[in-house]
Each structure stands twice: as structure tokens, then as C-alpha cells.
JSON list of C-alpha atoms in Angstrom, two decimals:
[
{"chain": "V", "resi": 226, "resn": "MET", "atom": "CA", "xyz": [35.74, 18.75, 101.50]},
{"chain": "V", "resi": 227, "resn": "SER", "atom": "CA", "xyz": [32.29, 20.58, 100.53]},
{"chain": "V", "resi": 228, "resn": "GLN", "atom": "CA", "xyz": [30.01, 19.18, 97.26]},
{"chain": "V", "resi": 229, "resn": "LYS", "atom": "CA", "xyz": [30.74, 22.65, 96.19]},
{"chain": "V", "resi": 230, "resn": "LYS", "atom": "CA", "xyz": [34.41, 22.28, 96.19]},
{"chain": "V", "resi": 231, "resn": "LEU", "atom": "CA", "xyz": [34.08, 18.91, 94.89]},
{"chain": "V", "resi": 232, "resn": "TRP", "atom": "CA", "xyz": [31.95, 20.09, 91.65]},
{"chain": "V", "resi": 233, "resn": "GLU", "atom": "CA", "xyz": [34.73, 22.62, 90.98]},
{"chain": "V", "resi": 234, "resn": "LYS", "atom": "CA", "xyz": [37.88, 20.45, 91.20]},
{"chain": "V", "resi": 235, "resn": "VAL", "atom": "CA", "xyz": [35.97, 17.86, 89.25]},
{"chain": "V", "resi": 236, "resn": "ASP", "atom": "CA", "xyz": [35.55, 21.21, 86.02]},
{"chain": "V", "resi": 237, "resn": "GLN", "atom": "CA", "xyz": [39.77, 21.79, 86.69]},
{"chain": "V", "resi": 238, "resn": "TYR", "atom": "CA", "xyz": [39.70, 17.82, 86.11]},
{"chain": "V", "resi": 239, "resn": "ILE", "atom": "CA", "xyz": [38.03, 18.14, 82.69]},
{"chain": "V", "resi": 240, "resn": "ALA", "atom": "CA", "xyz": [39.32, 21.14, 81.93]},
{"chain": "V", "resi": 241, "resn": "GLU", "atom": "CA", "xyz": [43.00, 20.09, 82.22]},
{"chain": "V", "resi": 242, "resn": "LYS", "atom": "CA", "xyz": [41.52, 16.54, 80.12]},
{"chain": "V", "resi": 243, "resn": "LEU", "atom": "CA", "xyz": [39.54, 17.81, 77.17]},
{"chain": "V", "resi": 244, "resn": "ILE", "atom": "CA", "xyz": [40.37, 21.90, 76.71]},
{"chain": "V", "resi": 245, "resn": "PRO", "atom": "CA", "xyz": [43.88, 22.91, 76.41]},
{"chain": "V", "resi": 246, "resn": "HIS", "atom": "CA", "xyz": [45.21, 25.93, 77.55]},
{"chain": "V", "resi": 247, "resn": "ASP", "atom": "CA", "xyz": [44.37, 29.46, 76.36]},
{"chain": "V", "resi": 248, "resn": "PRO", "atom": "CA", "xyz": [46.14, 32.19, 77.00]},
{"chain": "V", "resi": 249, "resn": "LEU", "atom": "CA", "xyz": [44.26, 34.97, 74.90]},
{"chain": "V", "resi": 250, "resn": "LEU", "atom": "CA", "xyz": [40.38, 33.29, 77.72]},
{"chain": "V", "resi": 251, "resn": "GLU", "atom": "CA", "xyz": [42.32, 33.63, 79.84]},
{"chain": "V", "resi": 252, "resn": "GLN", "atom": "CA", "xyz": [43.39, 37.34, 79.05]},
{"chain": "V", "resi": 253, "resn": "VAL", "atom": "CA", "xyz": [39.22, 37.97, 77.75]},
{"chain": "V", "resi": 254, "resn": "LEU", "atom": "CA", "xyz": [38.27, 36.77, 82.46]},
{"chain": "V", "resi": 255, "resn": "LEU", "atom": "CA", "xyz": [41.14, 38.88, 83.78]},
{"chain": "V", "resi": 256, "resn": "ALA", "atom": "CA", "xyz": [39.55, 42.27, 81.70]},
{"chain": "V", "resi": 257, "resn": "ASN", "atom": "CA", "xyz": [35.91, 41.42, 82.20]},
{"chain": "V", "resi": 258, "resn": "ASN", "atom": "CA", "xyz": [37.59, 41.54, 86.24]},
{"chain": "V", "resi": 259, "resn": "GLN", "atom": "CA", "xyz": [39.64, 44.45, 86.04]},
{"chain": "V", "resi": 260, "resn": "ASN", "atom": "CA", "xyz": [36.44, 46.01, 84.40]},
{"chain": "V", "resi": 261, "resn": "LYS", "atom": "CA", "xyz": [34.98, 45.15, 87.42]},
{"chain": "V", "resi": 262, "resn": "LEU", "atom": "CA", "xyz": [32.22, 43.28, 85.28]},
{"chain": "V", "resi": 263, "resn": "PRO", "atom": "CA", "xyz": [30.39, 40.76, 87.62]},
{"chain": "V", "resi": 264, "resn": "ALA", "atom": "CA", "xyz": [31.23, 36.92, 87.41]},
{"chain": "V", "resi": 265, "resn": "TYR", "atom": "CA", "xyz": [28.39, 36.05, 84.67]},
{"chain": "V", "resi": 266, "resn": "ASP", "atom": "CA", "xyz": [30.86, 34.19, 82.45]},
{"chain": "V", "resi": 267, "resn": "VAL", "atom": "CA", "xyz": [30.18, 30.26, 81.24]},
{"chain": "V", "resi": 268, "resn": "SER", "atom": "CA", "xyz": [32.16, 27.88, 82.47]},
{"chain": "V", "resi": 269, "resn": "PRO", "atom": "CA", "xyz": [34.91, 26.96, 79.82]},
{"chain": "V", "resi": 270, "resn": "ALA", "atom": "CA", "xyz": [33.80, 23.94, 79.88]},
{"chain": "V", "resi": 271, "resn": "GLN", "atom": "CA", "xyz": [29.90, 25.33, 79.58]},
{"chain": "V", "resi": 272, "resn": "GLY", "atom": "CA", "xyz": [31.69, 27.19, 76.65]},
{"chain": "V", "resi": 273, "resn": "LYS", "atom": "CA", "xyz": [33.53, 24.57, 75.26]},
{"chain": "V", "resi": 274, "resn": "LEU", "atom": "CA", "xyz": [30.17, 22.36, 74.99]},
{"chain": "V", "resi": 275, "resn": "LEU", "atom": "CA", "xyz": [28.63, 25.91, 73.10]},
{"chain": "V", "resi": 276, "resn": "ASN", "atom": "CA", "xyz": [31.43, 25.79, 70.44]},
{"chain": "V", "resi": 277, "resn": "LEU", "atom": "CA", "xyz": [30.45, 21.71, 69.65]},
{"chain": "V", "resi": 278, "resn": "LEU", "atom": "CA", "xyz": [26.85, 22.86, 69.27]},
{"chain": "V", "resi": 279, "resn": "VAL", "atom": "CA", "xyz": [27.47, 25.25, 67.50]},
{"chain": "V", "resi": 280, "resn": "GLN", "atom": "CA", "xyz": [29.88, 22.66, 65.13]},
{"chain": "V", "resi": 281, "resn": "LEU", "atom": "CA", "xyz": [27.50, 19.94, 65.26]},
{"chain": "V", "resi": 282, "resn": "LYS", "atom": "CA", "xyz": [24.15, 21.82, 64.38]},
{"chain": "V", "resi": 283, "resn": "GLY", "atom": "CA", "xyz": [27.36, 24.03, 61.46]},
{"chain": "V", "resi": 284, "resn": "ALA", "atom": "CA", "xyz": [25.97, 27.29, 62.53]},
{"chain": "V", "resi": 285, "resn": "THR", "atom": "CA", "xyz": [26.80, 30.00, 61.01]},
{"chain": "V", "resi": 286, "resn": "ARG", "atom": "CA", "xyz": [24.06, 32.58, 62.23]},
{"chain": "V", "resi": 287, "resn": "ILE", "atom": "CA", "xyz": [23.91, 33.21, 65.59]},
{"chain": "V", "resi": 288, "resn": "LEU", "atom": "CA", "xyz": [22.42, 35.90, 67.78]},
{"chain": "V", "resi": 289, "resn": "GLU", "atom": "CA", "xyz": [23.28, 35.63, 71.79]},
{"chain": "V", "resi": 290, "resn": "ILE", "atom": "CA", "xyz": [21.24, 37.74, 74.40]},
{"chain": "V", "resi": 291, "resn": "GLY", "atom": "CA", "xyz": [23.22, 38.98, 76.89]},
{"chain": "V", "resi": 292, "resn": "THR", "atom": "CA", "xyz": [26.86, 39.31, 75.93]},
{"chain": "V", "resi": 293, "resn": "LEU", "atom": "CA", "xyz": [28.58, 40.39, 79.14]},
{"chain": "V", "resi": 294, "resn": "GLY", "atom": "CA", "xyz": [32.24, 40.21, 77.95]},
{"chain": "V", "resi": 295, "resn": "GLY", "atom": "CA", "xyz": [31.91, 38.44, 74.67]},
{"chain": "V", "resi": 296, "resn": "TYR", "atom": "CA", "xyz": [33.75, 35.55, 76.75]},
{"chain": "V", "resi": 297, "resn": "SER", "atom": "CA", "xyz": [30.48, 33.19, 75.68]},
{"chain": "V", "resi": 298, "resn": "THR", "atom": "CA", "xyz": [30.60, 35.22, 71.72]},
{"chain": "V", "resi": 299, "resn": "ILE", "atom": "CA", "xyz": [34.18, 34.14, 71.25]},
{"chain": "V", "resi": 300, "resn": "TRP", "atom": "CA", "xyz": [33.98, 30.56, 72.19]},
{"chain": "V", "resi": 301, "resn": "MET", "atom": "CA", "xyz": [30.80, 30.40, 69.90]},
{"chain": "V", "resi": 302, "resn": "GLY", "atom": "CA", "xyz": [32.42, 32.67, 66.94]},
{"chain": "V", "resi": 303, "resn": "ARG", "atom": "CA", "xyz": [35.80, 30.59, 67.01]},
{"chain": "V", "resi": 304, "resn": "ALA", "atom": "CA", "xyz": [34.01, 27.66, 65.66]},
{"chain": "V", "resi": 305, "resn": "LEU", "atom": "CA", "xyz": [32.16, 29.97, 63.09]},
{"chain": "V", "resi": 306, "resn": "SER", "atom": "CA", "xyz": [32.87, 29.68, 59.44]},
{"chain": "V", "resi": 307, "resn": "PRO", "atom": "CA", "xyz": [34.34, 33.52, 57.83]},
{"chain": "V", "resi": 308, "resn": "SER", "atom": "CA", "xyz": [31.26, 34.32, 56.24]},
{"chain": "V", "resi": 309, "resn": "GLY", "atom": "CA", "xyz": [29.29, 33.24, 59.86]},
{"chain": "V", "resi": 310, "resn": "LYS", "atom": "CA", "xyz": [27.92, 35.91, 62.01]},
{"chain": "V", "resi": 311, "resn": "ILE", "atom": "CA", "xyz": [27.49, 36.59, 65.69]},
{"chain": "V", "resi": 312, "resn": "VAL", "atom": "CA", "xyz": [25.07, 39.72, 66.55]},
{"chain": "V", "resi": 313, "resn": "THR", "atom": "CA", "xyz": [25.30, 39.60, 70.41]},
{"chain": "V", "resi": 314, "resn": "LEU", "atom": "CA", "xyz": [23.21, 42.75, 72.50]},
{"chain": "V", "resi": 315, "resn": "GLU", "atom": "CA", "xyz": [24.24, 44.35, 75.97]},
{"chain": "V", "resi": 316, "resn": "ILE", "atom": "CA", "xyz": [22.13, 46.77, 77.82]},
{"chain": "V", "resi": 317, "resn": "ASP", "atom": "CA", "xyz": [25.62, 48.07, 79.63]},
{"chain": "V", "resi": 318, "resn": "PRO", "atom": "CA", "xyz": [27.64, 50.33, 77.30]},
{"chain": "V", "resi": 319, "resn": "LEU", "atom": "CA", "xyz": [30.72, 49.29, 79.71]},
{"chain": "V", "resi": 320, "resn": "HIS", "atom": "CA", "xyz": [30.04, 45.24, 78.44]},
{"chain": "V", "resi": 321, "resn": "ALA", "atom": "CA", "xyz": [29.40, 46.38, 75.62]},
{"chain": "V", "resi": 322, "resn": "LYS", "atom": "CA", "xyz": [33.08, 48.23, 75.25]},
{"chain": "V", "resi": 323, "resn": "VAL", "atom": "CA", "xyz": [34.84, 45.59, 76.82]},
{"chain": "V", "resi": 324, "resn": "ALA", "atom": "CA", "xyz": [33.58, 42.77, 74.05]},
{"chain": "V", "resi": 325, "resn": "GLN", "atom": "CA", "xyz": [33.89, 44.17, 72.26]},
{"chain": "V", "resi": 326, "resn": "ALA", "atom": "CA", "xyz": [37.75, 44.91, 73.09]},
{"chain": "V", "resi": 327, "resn": "ASN", "atom": "CA", "xyz": [38.10, 41.29, 74.09]},
{"chain": "V", "resi": 328, "resn": "ILE", "atom": "CA", "xyz": [36.61, 39.88, 71.41]},
{"chain": "V", "resi": 329, "resn": "ASP", "atom": "CA", "xyz": [39.79, 43.03, 68.47]},
{"chain": "V", "resi": 330, "resn": "LEU", "atom": "CA", "xyz": [41.69, 41.07, 70.81]},
{"chain": "V", "resi": 331, "resn": "ALA", "atom": "CA", "xyz": [40.42, 37.28, 69.43]},
{"chain": "V", "resi": 332, "resn": "ASN", "atom": "CA", "xyz": [40.84, 38.09, 66.15]},
{"chain": "V", "resi": 333, "resn": "LEU", "atom": "CA", "xyz": [37.44, 35.94, 65.53]},
{"chain": "V", "resi": 334, "resn": "PRO", "atom": "CA", "xyz": [36.88, 34.06, 61.41]},
{"chain": "V", "resi": 335, "resn": "CYS", "atom": "CA", "xyz": [33.33, 35.71, 62.16]},
{"chain": "V", "resi": 336, "resn": "SER", "atom": "CA", "xyz": [31.67, 39.25, 61.74]},
{"chain": "V", "resi": 337, "resn": "VAL", "atom": "CA", "xyz": [30.68, 40.29, 65.26]},
{"chain": "V", "resi": 338, "resn": "GLU", "atom": "CA", "xyz": [27.84, 42.81, 65.91]},
{"chain": "V", "resi": 339, "resn": "ILE", "atom": "CA", "xyz": [27.48, 43.76, 69.32]},
{"chain": "V", "resi": 340, "resn": "ARG", "atom": "CA", "xyz": [23.80, 45.91, 69.35]},
{"chain": "V", "resi": 341, "resn": "VAL", "atom": "CA", "xyz": [24.13, 48.27, 72.97]},
{"chain": "V", "resi": 342, "resn": "GLY", "atom": "CA", "xyz": [20.68, 48.64, 74.48]},
{"chain": "V", "resi": 343, "resn": "ASN", "atom": "CA", "xyz": [17.61, 47.04, 76.29]},
{"chain": "V", "resi": 344, "resn": "ALA", "atom": "CA", "xyz": [17.60, 43.61, 73.86]},
{"chain": "V", "resi": 345, "resn": "LEU", "atom": "CA", "xyz": [14.11, 44.05, 73.96]},
{"chain": "V", "resi": 346, "resn": "ASP", "atom": "CA", "xyz": [13.70, 47.84, 71.89]},
{"chain": "V", "resi": 347, "resn": "GLN", "atom": "CA", "xyz": [16.95, 46.44, 69.85]},
{"chain": "V", "resi": 348, "resn": "LEU", "atom": "CA", "xyz": [14.80, 42.95, 69.55]},
{"chain": "V", "resi": 349, "resn": "ALA", "atom": "CA", "xyz": [12.39, 45.16, 68.50]},
{"chain": "V", "resi": 350, "resn": "GLN", "atom": "CA", "xyz": [14.55, 47.60, 66.08]},
{"chain": "V", "resi": 351, "resn": "MET", "atom": "CA", "xyz": [15.93, 44.29, 64.17]},
{"chain": "V", "resi": 352, "resn": "LYS", "atom": "CA", "xyz": [12.14, 43.28, 63.01]},
{"chain": "V", "resi": 353, "resn": "LYS", "atom": "CA", "xyz": [11.58, 46.20, 61.67]},
{"chain": "V", "resi": 354, "resn": "GLU", "atom": "CA", "xyz": [15.11, 45.85, 59.79]},
{"chain": "V", "resi": 355, "resn": "ASN", "atom": "CA", "xyz": [13.35, 42.17, 58.36]},
{"chain": "V", "resi": 356, "resn": "VAL", "atom": "CA", "xyz": [16.90, 40.74, 59.64]},
{"chain": "V", "resi": 357, "resn": "GLU", "atom": "CA", "xyz": [17.42, 37.69, 58.95]},
{"chain": "V", "resi": 358, "resn": "THR", "atom": "CA", "xyz": [16.69, 34.41, 60.80]},
{"chain": "V", "resi": 359, "resn": "PHE", "atom": "CA", "xyz": [19.40, 32.70, 63.19]},
{"chain": "V", "resi": 360, "resn": "ASP", "atom": "CA", "xyz": [20.08, 28.65, 63.22]},
{"chain": "V", "resi": 361, "resn": "LEU", "atom": "CA", "xyz": [21.79, 29.06, 66.81]},
{"chain": "V", "resi": 362, "resn": "ILE", "atom": "CA", "xyz": [20.06, 31.51, 69.80]},
{"chain": "V", "resi": 363, "resn": "PHE", "atom": "CA", "xyz": [21.31, 31.33, 72.92]},
{"chain": "V", "resi": 364, "resn": "ILE", "atom": "CA", "xyz": [19.00, 33.44, 75.95]},
{"chain": "V", "resi": 365, "resn": "ASP", "atom": "CA", "xyz": [21.35, 34.45, 78.62]},
{"chain": "V", "resi": 366, "resn": "ALA", "atom": "CA", "xyz": [20.34, 37.54, 80.18]},
{"chain": "V", "resi": 367, "resn": "ASP", "atom": "CA", "xyz": [18.16, 39.44, 82.69]},
{"chain": "V", "resi": 368, "resn": "LYS", "atom": "CA", "xyz": [16.30, 35.88, 83.26]},
{"chain": "V", "resi": 369, "resn": "PRO", "atom": "CA", "xyz": [12.55, 38.13, 84.40]},
{"chain": "V", "resi": 370, "resn": "ASN", "atom": "CA", "xyz": [12.18, 38.51, 80.37]},
{"chain": "V", "resi": 371, "resn": "ASN", "atom": "CA", "xyz": [13.49, 35.15, 79.39]},
{"chain": "V", "resi": 372, "resn": "PRO", "atom": "CA", "xyz": [9.73, 34.92, 78.07]},
{"chain": "V", "resi": 373, "resn": "GLN", "atom": "CA", "xyz": [9.96, 38.42, 75.69]},
{"chain": "V", "resi": 374, "resn": "TYR", "atom": "CA", "xyz": [13.54, 36.96, 75.00]},
{"chain": "V", "resi": 375, "resn": "LEU", "atom": "CA", "xyz": [11.38, 33.07, 73.82]},
{"chain": "V", "resi": 376, "resn": "ASN", "atom": "CA", "xyz": [9.35, 35.52, 71.69]},
{"chain": "V", "resi": 377, "resn": "TRP", "atom": "CA", "xyz": [11.87, 36.77, 70.08]},
{"chain": "V", "resi": 378, "resn": "ALA", "atom": "CA", "xyz": [14.05, 34.62, 69.55]},
{"chain": "V", "resi": 379, "resn": "LEU", "atom": "CA", "xyz": [10.62, 32.45, 67.84]},
{"chain": "V", "resi": 380, "resn": "GLN", "atom": "CA", "xyz": [10.37, 35.45, 65.15]},
{"chain": "V", "resi": 381, "resn": "PHE", "atom": "CA", "xyz": [14.12, 35.52, 64.55]},
{"chain": "V", "resi": 382, "resn": "SER", "atom": "CA", "xyz": [14.54, 31.35, 64.03]},
{"chain": "V", "resi": 383, "resn": "HIS", "atom": "CA", "xyz": [13.88, 29.11, 61.56]},
{"chain": "V", "resi": 384, "resn": "PRO", "atom": "CA", "xyz": [12.76, 25.40, 61.30]},
{"chain": "V", "resi": 385, "resn": "GLY", "atom": "CA", "xyz": [15.60, 23.43, 62.70]},
{"chain": "V", "resi": 386, "resn": "THR", "atom": "CA", "xyz": [16.63, 26.35, 64.74]},
{"chain": "V", "resi": 387, "resn": "LEU", "atom": "CA", "xyz": [18.56, 25.71, 67.94]},
{"chain": "V", "resi": 388, "resn": "ILE", "atom": "CA", "xyz": [17.66, 27.24, 71.42]},
{"chain": "V", "resi": 389, "resn": "ILE", "atom": "CA", "xyz": [19.62, 27.37, 74.29]},
{"chain": "V", "resi": 390, "resn": "GLY", "atom": "CA", "xyz": [18.60, 29.01, 77.26]},
{"chain": "V", "resi": 391, "resn": "ASP", "atom": "CA", "xyz": [21.53, 28.91, 80.70]},
{"chain": "V", "resi": 392, "resn": "ASN", "atom": "CA", "xyz": [20.73, 29.56, 84.53]},
{"chain": "V", "resi": 393, "resn": "VAL", "atom": "CA", "xyz": [17.66, 27.93, 84.56]},
{"chain": "V", "resi": 394, "resn": "ILE", "atom": "CA", "xyz": [17.54, 25.67, 87.47]},
{"chain": "V", "resi": 395, "resn": "ARG", "atom": "CA", "xyz": [19.11, 28.43, 89.98]},
{"chain": "V", "resi": 396, "resn": "ASP", "atom": "CA", "xyz": [19.99, 25.97, 92.50]},
{"chain": "V", "resi": 397, "resn": "GLY", "atom": "CA", "xyz": [16.72, 23.86, 91.99]},
{"chain": "V", "resi": 398, "resn": "GLU", "atom": "CA", "xyz": [14.88, 26.46, 92.96]},
{"chain": "V", "resi": 399, "resn": "VAL", "atom": "CA", "xyz": [13.03, 26.30, 89.35]},
{"chain": "V", "resi": 400, "resn": "ILE", "atom": "CA", "xyz": [10.96, 24.03, 91.00]},
{"chain": "V", "resi": 401, "resn": "ASN", "atom": "CA", "xyz": [9.59, 26.58, 93.82]},
{"chain": "V", "resi": 402, "resn": "SER", "atom": "CA", "xyz": [6.30, 28.11, 92.70]},
{"chain": "V", "resi": 403, "resn": "GLU", "atom": "CA", "xyz": [5.74, 30.79, 95.85]},
{"chain": "V", "resi": 404, "resn": "SER", "atom": "CA", "xyz": [9.68, 32.45, 95.40]},
{"chain": "V", "resi": 405, "resn": "GLU", "atom": "CA", "xyz": [9.77, 35.91, 95.41]},
{"chain": "V", "resi": 406, "resn": "ASP", "atom": "CA", "xyz": [13.09, 36.41, 92.98]},
{"chain": "V", "resi": 407, "resn": "PRO", "atom": "CA", "xyz": [11.77, 37.98, 90.29]},
{"chain": "V", "resi": 408, "resn": "ARG", "atom": "CA", "xyz": [14.94, 35.66, 88.37]},
{"chain": "V", "resi": 409, "resn": "VAL", "atom": "CA", "xyz": [12.78, 32.27, 89.05]},
{"chain": "V", "resi": 410, "resn": "GLN", "atom": "CA", "xyz": [9.44, 32.82, 88.60]},
{"chain": "V", "resi": 411, "resn": "GLY", "atom": "CA", "xyz": [10.93, 34.73, 84.30]},
{"chain": "V", "resi": 412, "resn": "VAL", "atom": "CA", "xyz": [13.00, 30.98, 84.14]},
{"chain": "V", "resi": 413, "resn": "ARG", "atom": "CA", "xyz": [9.54, 29.26, 86.25]},
{"chain": "V", "resi": 414, "resn": "GLN", "atom": "CA", "xyz": [7.54, 31.03, 83.18]},
{"chain": "V", "resi": 415, "resn": "PHE", "atom": "CA", "xyz": [10.03, 30.46, 80.23]},
{"chain": "V", "resi": 416, "resn": "TYR", "atom": "CA", "xyz": [9.39, 26.41, 81.77]},
{"chain": "V", "resi": 417, "resn": "ASP", "atom": "CA", "xyz": [5.60, 27.60, 80.99]},
{"chain": "V", "resi": 418, "resn": "LEU", "atom": "CA", "xyz": [5.58, 28.52, 78.02]},
{"chain": "V", "resi": 419, "resn": "LEU", "atom": "CA", "xyz": [8.19, 25.65, 76.05]},
{"chain": "V", "resi": 420, "resn": "ALA", "atom": "CA", "xyz": [5.26, 23.39, 77.47]},
{"chain": "V", "resi": 421, "resn": "GLN", "atom": "CA", "xyz": [2.72, 25.21, 75.67]},
{"chain": "V", "resi": 422, "resn": "GLU", "atom": "CA", "xyz": [5.04, 26.23, 72.53]},
{"chain": "V", "resi": 423, "resn": "LYS", "atom": "CA", "xyz": [3.67, 23.49, 69.66]},
{"chain": "V", "resi": 424, "resn": "ARG", "atom": "CA", "xyz": [6.90, 25.37, 67.26]},
{"chain": "V", "resi": 425, "resn": "ILE", "atom": "CA", "xyz": [9.23, 23.83, 69.65]},
{"chain": "V", "resi": 426, "resn": "THR", "atom": "CA", "xyz": [10.45, 20.55, 71.26]},
{"chain": "V", "resi": 427, "resn": "ALA", "atom": "CA", "xyz": [12.60, 21.05, 74.09]},
{"chain": "V", "resi": 428, "resn": "THR", "atom": "CA", "xyz": [14.97, 19.43, 77.63]},
{"chain": "V", "resi": 429, "resn": "GLY", "atom": "CA", "xyz": [16.30, 20.54, 80.25]},
{"chain": "V", "resi": 430, "resn": "ILE", "atom": "CA", "xyz": [19.71, 20.11, 81.58]},
{"chain": "V", "resi": 431, "resn": "GLN", "atom": "CA", "xyz": [20.99, 19.62, 85.45]},
{"chain": "V", "resi": 432, "resn": "THR", "atom": "CA", "xyz": [24.95, 21.29, 85.48]},
{"chain": "V", "resi": 433, "resn": "VAL", "atom": "CA", "xyz": [26.68, 21.58, 88.33]},
{"chain": "V", "resi": 434, "resn": "GLY", "atom": "CA", "xyz": [30.69, 22.40, 88.86]},
{"chain": "V", "resi": 435, "resn": "GLN", "atom": "CA", "xyz": [32.57, 26.06, 89.19]},
{"chain": "V", "resi": 436, "resn": "LYS", "atom": "CA", "xyz": [29.26, 28.35, 88.83]},
{"chain": "V", "resi": 437, "resn": "GLY", "atom": "CA", "xyz": [27.02, 26.25, 91.13]},
{"chain": "V", "resi": 438, "resn": "TYR", "atom": "CA", "xyz": [24.25, 23.89, 90.20]},
{"chain": "V", "resi": 439, "resn": "ASP", "atom": "CA", "xyz": [22.44, 25.81, 87.54]},
{"chain": "V", "resi": 440, "resn": "GLY", "atom": "CA", "xyz": [22.07, 24.89, 83.95]},
{"chain": "V", "resi": 441, "resn": "PHE", "atom": "CA", "xyz": [20.87, 24.93, 80.46]},
{"chain": "V", "resi": 442, "resn": "VAL", "atom": "CA", "xyz": [17.61, 24.87, 78.82]},
{"chain": "V", "resi": 443, "resn": "MET", "atom": "CA", "xyz": [18.06, 23.61, 74.86]},
{"chain": "V", "resi": 444, "resn": "GLY", "atom": "CA", "xyz": [15.57, 22.62, 71.87]},
{"chain": "V", "resi": 445, "resn": "VAL", "atom": "CA", "xyz": [14.82, 22.88, 68.58]},
{"chain": "V", "resi": 446, "resn": "VAL", "atom": "CA", "xyz": [12.55, 24.72, 66.58]},
{"chain": "V", "resi": 447, "resn": "THR", "atom": "CA", "xyz": [10.23, 22.16, 64.52]},
{"chain": "V", "resi": 448, "resn": "HIS", "atom": "CA", "xyz": [8.59, 24.66, 62.06]}
]
């Protein structure tokens, strides 16, 4: 058995033991596939991790940069109270349309606002609108812009805000300073900014499973 196949089987084992069968979430993934969205969704185990982090943080306001079909949005939204809110940013109108249908199907207890357009433009507009800060920010969009997303995330944070970045290992390519992949270089710059930034304390976690060899960065804004 290949190493990757073993990772996938272990992920399946975890899901079978700890994550109850959920026809709605399966329907969401099916809708994403039928609409030819790229298969970038977090795995069920990663979705459950996001859900638990929202609960542990006691978050009531979440910013998600990168909606895709709303799969991770639903995992996080299920952990929010009726007074909670998610603002999620998506550049592709088709993706946003599919996400809205999925979110409506999920009948989340919280309010979800999908803002469609370039995320950097949307973040600048939110600043003009004096949008409130967020308790948790999930960065999962185009990796070359990760450094800019982090800078914006800090502007929408308060002491205690949890910032999570996805896909930050890139099959180990993150350590390759000579990589010509702009996604790898974007992630490397993301790490550089985290290392320099005095307002946040962070760590990286390597993961293996259905999504291959990758990982998360998690940081807490201190002041």
C-alpha cells in the first residue's frame, strides 16, 4: 500500500469513528462536483477541526477568505449561535452561487454574507464600511496573495482573534526557497510576515490525509 493510500484510509477511519454520517454535507460536495468546482474543499476531519476551533474560541464573528462551494463555511457556521455571523469572500460568481445554494440548504443558525469579487478589493471596501473585527479568520484563497491577506486579517482582528491559514506545507515545497511556484513563494512570504509580526504568536501544523501532505498555520493576535 502506498503512503498516500494509507493516509486516505486513516482519514476514512477517523471519519467513520468520530464524524457521524452527514447526508447534507455529502450533498454539498456532490453539488460542488456537479458544478465542476475544483476539489479544494477541506476534508471532513479538517472541517470538524474548524468546527471545534470555533467552539473552543467561542467565536461569534468569522471572516473566511475563499468560499469555494461553502463546505468549510457550513462546518464553521454550525458551531455559531443564532446571533453569530460569517462574512465569506469569493471571487468567482459561479462558486458564490453554488455556495449560496449549499448554505441555504444547510439552514445554518447564524447569518452568512457572501461577498463576491476580488478578495483584496472586498477587504478594502469592508475597511471603508468600518466592518467590525472578527474572532476567527480563515485564510483559504489564492496563495500568492497570502501575505496581503494576513495584513488585512490583522486589520480586522482584536486581541485574541484566531487566524488560520490553510495549505501552507505544499507537499513539503515550502522549504524550497528556489521554487518557481508562486503559491509556494506566497506561502513562504506568509511565514516570513508571521515571523516578523509582533502582534501575533503562531505555529504551523503538518497534516496528511485525503488532501495529501499539507498543513495549517494557526496564530493568536496578542495586541
